[in-house]
CSV table of C-alpha atoms and ligand atoms in Angstrom, one decimal:
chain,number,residue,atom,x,y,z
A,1,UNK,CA,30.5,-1.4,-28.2
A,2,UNK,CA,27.0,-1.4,-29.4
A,3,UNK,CA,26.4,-4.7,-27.3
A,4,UNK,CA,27.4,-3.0,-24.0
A,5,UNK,CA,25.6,-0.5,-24.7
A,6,UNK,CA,22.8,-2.6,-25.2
A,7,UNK,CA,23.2,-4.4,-21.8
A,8,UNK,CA,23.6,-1.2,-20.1
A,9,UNK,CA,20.1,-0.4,-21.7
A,10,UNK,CA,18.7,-3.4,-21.0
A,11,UNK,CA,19.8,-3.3,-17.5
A,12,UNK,CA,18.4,0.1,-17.0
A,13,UNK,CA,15.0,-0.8,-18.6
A,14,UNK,CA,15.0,-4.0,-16.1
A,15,UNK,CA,16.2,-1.9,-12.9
A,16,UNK,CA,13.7,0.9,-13.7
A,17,UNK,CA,10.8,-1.6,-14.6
A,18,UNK,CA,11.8,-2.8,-11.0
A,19,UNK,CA,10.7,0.2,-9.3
A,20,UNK,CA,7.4,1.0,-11.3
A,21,UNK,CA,4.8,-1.1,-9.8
A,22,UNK,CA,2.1,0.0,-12.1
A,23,UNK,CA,3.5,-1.0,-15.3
A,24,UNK,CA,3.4,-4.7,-13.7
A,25,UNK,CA,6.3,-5.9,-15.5
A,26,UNK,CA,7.0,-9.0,-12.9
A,27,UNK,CA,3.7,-9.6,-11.4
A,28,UNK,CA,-0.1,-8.5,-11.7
A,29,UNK,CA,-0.5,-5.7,-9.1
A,30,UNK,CA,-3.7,-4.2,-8.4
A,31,UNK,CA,-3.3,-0.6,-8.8
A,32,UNK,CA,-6.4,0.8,-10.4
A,33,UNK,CA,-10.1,-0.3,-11.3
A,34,UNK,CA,-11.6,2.0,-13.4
A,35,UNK,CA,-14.6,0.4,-13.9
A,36,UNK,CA,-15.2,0.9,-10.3
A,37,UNK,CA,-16.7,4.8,-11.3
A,38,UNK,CA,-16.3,7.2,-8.7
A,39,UNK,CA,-14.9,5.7,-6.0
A,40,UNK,CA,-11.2,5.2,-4.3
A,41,UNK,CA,-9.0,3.1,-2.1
A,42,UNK,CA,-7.6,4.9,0.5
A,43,UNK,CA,-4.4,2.4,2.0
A,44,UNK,CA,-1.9,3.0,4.7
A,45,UNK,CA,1.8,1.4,5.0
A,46,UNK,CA,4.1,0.8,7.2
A,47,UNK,CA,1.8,0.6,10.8
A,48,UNK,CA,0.7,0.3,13.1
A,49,UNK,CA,1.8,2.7,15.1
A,50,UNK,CA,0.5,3.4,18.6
A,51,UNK,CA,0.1,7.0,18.3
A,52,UNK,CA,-0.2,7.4,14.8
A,53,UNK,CA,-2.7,4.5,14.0
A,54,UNK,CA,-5.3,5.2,16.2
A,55,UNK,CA,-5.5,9.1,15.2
A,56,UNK,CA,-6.2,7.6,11.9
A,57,UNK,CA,-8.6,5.0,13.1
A,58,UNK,CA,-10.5,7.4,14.9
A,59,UNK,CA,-10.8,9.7,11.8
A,60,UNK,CA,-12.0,7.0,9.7
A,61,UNK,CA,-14.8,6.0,12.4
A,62,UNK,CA,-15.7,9.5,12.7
A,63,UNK,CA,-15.7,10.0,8.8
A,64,UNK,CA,-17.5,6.2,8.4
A,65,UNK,CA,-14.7,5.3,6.2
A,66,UNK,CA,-13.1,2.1,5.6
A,67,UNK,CA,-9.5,1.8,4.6
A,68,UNK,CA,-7.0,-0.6,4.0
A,69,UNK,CA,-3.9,-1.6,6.2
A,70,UNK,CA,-1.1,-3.1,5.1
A,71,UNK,CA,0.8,-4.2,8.0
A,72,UNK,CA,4.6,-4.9,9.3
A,73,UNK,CA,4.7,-7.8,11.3
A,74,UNK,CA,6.9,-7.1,13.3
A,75,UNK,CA,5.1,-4.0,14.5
A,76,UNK,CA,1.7,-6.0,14.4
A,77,UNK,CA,3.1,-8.5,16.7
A,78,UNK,CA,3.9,-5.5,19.0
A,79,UNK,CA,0.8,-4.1,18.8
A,80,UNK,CA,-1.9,-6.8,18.7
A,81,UNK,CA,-4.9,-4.6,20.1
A,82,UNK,CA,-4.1,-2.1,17.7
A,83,UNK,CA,-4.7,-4.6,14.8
A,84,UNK,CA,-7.9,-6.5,16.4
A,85,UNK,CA,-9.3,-3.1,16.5
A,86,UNK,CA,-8.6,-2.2,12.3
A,87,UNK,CA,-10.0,-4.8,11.4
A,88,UNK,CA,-13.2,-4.8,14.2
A,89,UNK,CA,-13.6,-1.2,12.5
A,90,UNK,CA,-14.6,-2.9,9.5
A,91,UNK,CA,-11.0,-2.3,7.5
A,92,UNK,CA,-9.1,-4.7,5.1
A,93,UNK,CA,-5.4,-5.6,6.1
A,94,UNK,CA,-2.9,-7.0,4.1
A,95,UNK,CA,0.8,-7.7,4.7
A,96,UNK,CA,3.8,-5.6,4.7
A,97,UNK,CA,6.8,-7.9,5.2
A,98,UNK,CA,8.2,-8.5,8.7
A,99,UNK,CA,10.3,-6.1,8.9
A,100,UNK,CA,10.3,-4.0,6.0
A,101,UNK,CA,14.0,-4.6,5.3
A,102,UNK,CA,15.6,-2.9,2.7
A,103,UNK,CA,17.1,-6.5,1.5
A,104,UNK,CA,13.9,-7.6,1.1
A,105,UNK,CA,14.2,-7.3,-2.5
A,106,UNK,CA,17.2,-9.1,-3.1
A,107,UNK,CA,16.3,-12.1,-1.4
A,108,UNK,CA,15.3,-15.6,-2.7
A,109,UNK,CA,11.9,-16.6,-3.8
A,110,UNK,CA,11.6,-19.1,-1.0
A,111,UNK,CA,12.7,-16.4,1.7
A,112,UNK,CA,10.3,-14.2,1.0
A,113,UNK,CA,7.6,-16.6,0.6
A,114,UNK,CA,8.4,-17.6,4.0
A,115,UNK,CA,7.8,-14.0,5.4
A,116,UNK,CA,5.1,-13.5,4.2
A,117,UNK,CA,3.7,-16.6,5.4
A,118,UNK,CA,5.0,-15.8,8.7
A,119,UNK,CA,3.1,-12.8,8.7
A,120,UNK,CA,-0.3,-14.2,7.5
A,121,UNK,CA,-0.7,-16.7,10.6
A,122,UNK,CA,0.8,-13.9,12.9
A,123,UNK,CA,-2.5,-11.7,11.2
A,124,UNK,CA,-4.4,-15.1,11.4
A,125,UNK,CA,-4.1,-16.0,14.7
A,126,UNK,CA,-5.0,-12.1,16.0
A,127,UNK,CA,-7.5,-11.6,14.1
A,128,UNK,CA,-8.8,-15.0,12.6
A,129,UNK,CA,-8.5,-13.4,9.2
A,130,UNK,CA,-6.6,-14.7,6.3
A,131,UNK,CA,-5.4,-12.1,4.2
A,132,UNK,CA,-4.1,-12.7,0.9
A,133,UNK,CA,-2.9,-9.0,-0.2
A,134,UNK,CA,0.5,-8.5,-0.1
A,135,UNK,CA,1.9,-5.3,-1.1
A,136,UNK,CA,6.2,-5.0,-1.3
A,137,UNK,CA,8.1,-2.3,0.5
A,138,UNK,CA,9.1,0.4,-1.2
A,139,UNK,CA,6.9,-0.9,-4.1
A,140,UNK,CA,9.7,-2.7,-5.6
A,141,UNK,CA,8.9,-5.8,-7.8
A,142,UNK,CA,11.2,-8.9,-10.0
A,143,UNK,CA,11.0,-12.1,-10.7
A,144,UNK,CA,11.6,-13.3,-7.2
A,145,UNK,CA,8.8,-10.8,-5.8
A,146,UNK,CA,7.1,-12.6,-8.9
A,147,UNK,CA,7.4,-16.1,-7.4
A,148,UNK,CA,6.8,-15.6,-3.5
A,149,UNK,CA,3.5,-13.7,-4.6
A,150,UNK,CA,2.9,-17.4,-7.0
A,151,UNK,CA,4.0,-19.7,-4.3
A,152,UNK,CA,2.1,-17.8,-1.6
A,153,UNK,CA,-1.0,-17.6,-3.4
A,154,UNK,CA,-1.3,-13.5,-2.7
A,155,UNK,CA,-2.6,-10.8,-4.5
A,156,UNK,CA,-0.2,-7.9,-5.0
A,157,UNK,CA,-1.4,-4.9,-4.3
A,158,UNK,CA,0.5,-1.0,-5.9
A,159,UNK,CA,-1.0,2.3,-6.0
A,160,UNK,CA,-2.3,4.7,-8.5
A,161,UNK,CA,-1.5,8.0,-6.8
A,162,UNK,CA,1.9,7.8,-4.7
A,163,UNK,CA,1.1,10.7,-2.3
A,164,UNK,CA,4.7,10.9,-1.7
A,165,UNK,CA,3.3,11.9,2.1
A,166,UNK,CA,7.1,10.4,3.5
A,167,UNK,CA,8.9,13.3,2.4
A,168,UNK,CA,10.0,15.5,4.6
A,169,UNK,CA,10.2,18.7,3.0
A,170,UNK,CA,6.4,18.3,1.7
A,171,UNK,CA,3.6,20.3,3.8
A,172,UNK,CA,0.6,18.4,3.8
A,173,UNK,CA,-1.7,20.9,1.8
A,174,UNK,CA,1.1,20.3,-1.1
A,175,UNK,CA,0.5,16.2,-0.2
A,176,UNK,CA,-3.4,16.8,-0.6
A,177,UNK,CA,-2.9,19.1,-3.3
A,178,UNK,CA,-1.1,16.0,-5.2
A,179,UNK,CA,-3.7,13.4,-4.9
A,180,UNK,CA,-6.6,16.1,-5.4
A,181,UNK,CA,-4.8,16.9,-9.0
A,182,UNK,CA,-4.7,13.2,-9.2
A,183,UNK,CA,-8.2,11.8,-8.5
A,184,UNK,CA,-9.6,9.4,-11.1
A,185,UNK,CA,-12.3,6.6,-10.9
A,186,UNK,CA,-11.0,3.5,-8.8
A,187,UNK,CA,-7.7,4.8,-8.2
A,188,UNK,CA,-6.1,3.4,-5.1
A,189,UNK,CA,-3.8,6.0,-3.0
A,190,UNK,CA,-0.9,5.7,-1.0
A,191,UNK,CA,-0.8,6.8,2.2
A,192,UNK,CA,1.3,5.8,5.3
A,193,UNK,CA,-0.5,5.7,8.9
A,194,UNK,CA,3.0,5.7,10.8
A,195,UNK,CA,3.7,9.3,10.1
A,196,UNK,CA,3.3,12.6,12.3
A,197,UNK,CA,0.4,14.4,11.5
A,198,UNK,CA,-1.4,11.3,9.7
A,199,UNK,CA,-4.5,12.5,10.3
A,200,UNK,CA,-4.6,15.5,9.9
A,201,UNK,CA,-3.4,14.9,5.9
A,202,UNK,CA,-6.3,11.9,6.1
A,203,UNK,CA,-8.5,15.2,7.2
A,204,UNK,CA,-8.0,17.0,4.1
A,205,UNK,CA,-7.9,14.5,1.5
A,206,UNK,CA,-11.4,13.1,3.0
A,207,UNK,CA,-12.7,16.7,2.7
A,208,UNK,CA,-11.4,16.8,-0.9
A,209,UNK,CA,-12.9,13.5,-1.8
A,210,UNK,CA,-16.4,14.5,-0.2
A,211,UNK,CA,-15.8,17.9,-2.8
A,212,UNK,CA,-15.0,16.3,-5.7
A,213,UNK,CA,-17.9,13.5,-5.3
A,214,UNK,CA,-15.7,10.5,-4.8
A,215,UNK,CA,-16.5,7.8,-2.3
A,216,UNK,CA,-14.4,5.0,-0.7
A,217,UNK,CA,-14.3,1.0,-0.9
A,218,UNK,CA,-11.3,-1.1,0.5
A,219,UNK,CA,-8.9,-2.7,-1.8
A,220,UNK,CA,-10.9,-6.0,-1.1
A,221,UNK,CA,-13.9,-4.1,-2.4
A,222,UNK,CA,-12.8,-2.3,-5.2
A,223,UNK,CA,-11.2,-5.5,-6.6
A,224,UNK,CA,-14.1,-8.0,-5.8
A,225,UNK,CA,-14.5,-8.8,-9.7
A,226,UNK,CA,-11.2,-8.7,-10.5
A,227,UNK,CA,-9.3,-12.6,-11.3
A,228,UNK,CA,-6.8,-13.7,-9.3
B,1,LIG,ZN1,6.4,0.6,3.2
């Protein structure tokens, strides 16, 4: 009995652990720097998107802020201008998966390693970048995560503040409101450049950043000193 139970702990511990990406239990991710004083990441998933992406875009150029990208391939494929012109605009990009499955988790080390590779000479040959980062969908690491990142040489990169911007239900001054509450020295934030209204929730937490005194690197800036 007690050893069931036990399992059924363990499991739990494991599956939760899985979905955590700040505690790092299967890989190094870069999620904060807080000897980086007062100054943020701001990143977007899931783009590009033509509509959304280039509100964003625009924003930031406006705003003279650089962000950091972390692309879908397939959608990058799609849209090649769209990413020649993120990272003319001075951003970082890093890589997304291909398709932002919801299997990608629960595939093999070697598959995995192979998307992401795919994507990184798909980035390379737009862009004649190299990107290392890598951040997971959904945020989900385990030991295979673990390996692809190893075998593919990447950085992983989480979050500090999840704005939790994808929910439906949320208005966008309760989004803001989150990440104000949440502000800390070389915290990176979560953000997603694919959705409705993007920029208009960029408008606001850029207004509260300028408040509060914080300013804004990329993730390859705020991590410069960190070892691989
Ligand atoms: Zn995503």
């Amino acid at each position: 009995m007690y050893v069931i139970i036990a399992i059924l702990l363990a499991g739990f511990v494991l599956f939760f652990c899985s979905y955590e990406i700040r505690l790092g239990a299967y890989v190094r991710c870069l999620c904060r720097n807080r000897a980086a004083g007062r100054v943020v990441a701001l990143t977007f998933d899931d783009g590009p998107h033509p509509v959304q992406t280039p509100r964003v875009l625009d924003l930031l150029r406006d705003r003279g802020v650089r962000a950091t990208f972390f692309l879908v391939g397939s959608k990058a494929e799609q849209h090649p201008g769209l990413v020649r012109r993120i990272v003319a605009e001075g951003h970082d990009i890093g890589i997304h998966t291909w398709a932002h499955g919801a299997g990608f988790p629960m595939q093999g080390s070697e598959a995995m390693a192979a998307d992401i590779l795919r994507c990184r000479a798909l980035l390379k040959a737009m862009t004649g970048e190299e990107t290392c980062l890598f951040r997971p969908p959904f945020g989900v690491t385990n030991p295979m995560v673990a390996r692809a990142v190893k075998r593919t040489r990447s950085r992983c990169v989480g979050w500090s503040i999840r704005s939790l911007d994808t929910l439906l239900h949320r208005s966008r001054e309760a989004v803001a409101r989150r990440i104000r509450r949440r502000l800390g020295d070389g915290k990176v934030i979560l953000l997603h450049d694919d959705r409705p209204g993007a920029e208009r929730l960029l408008a606001m937490v850029l207004d509260d950043l300028r408040r509060c005194g914080y300013g804004t690197a990329t993730v390859g800036e705020l991590f410069k000193n960190e070892k691989r």
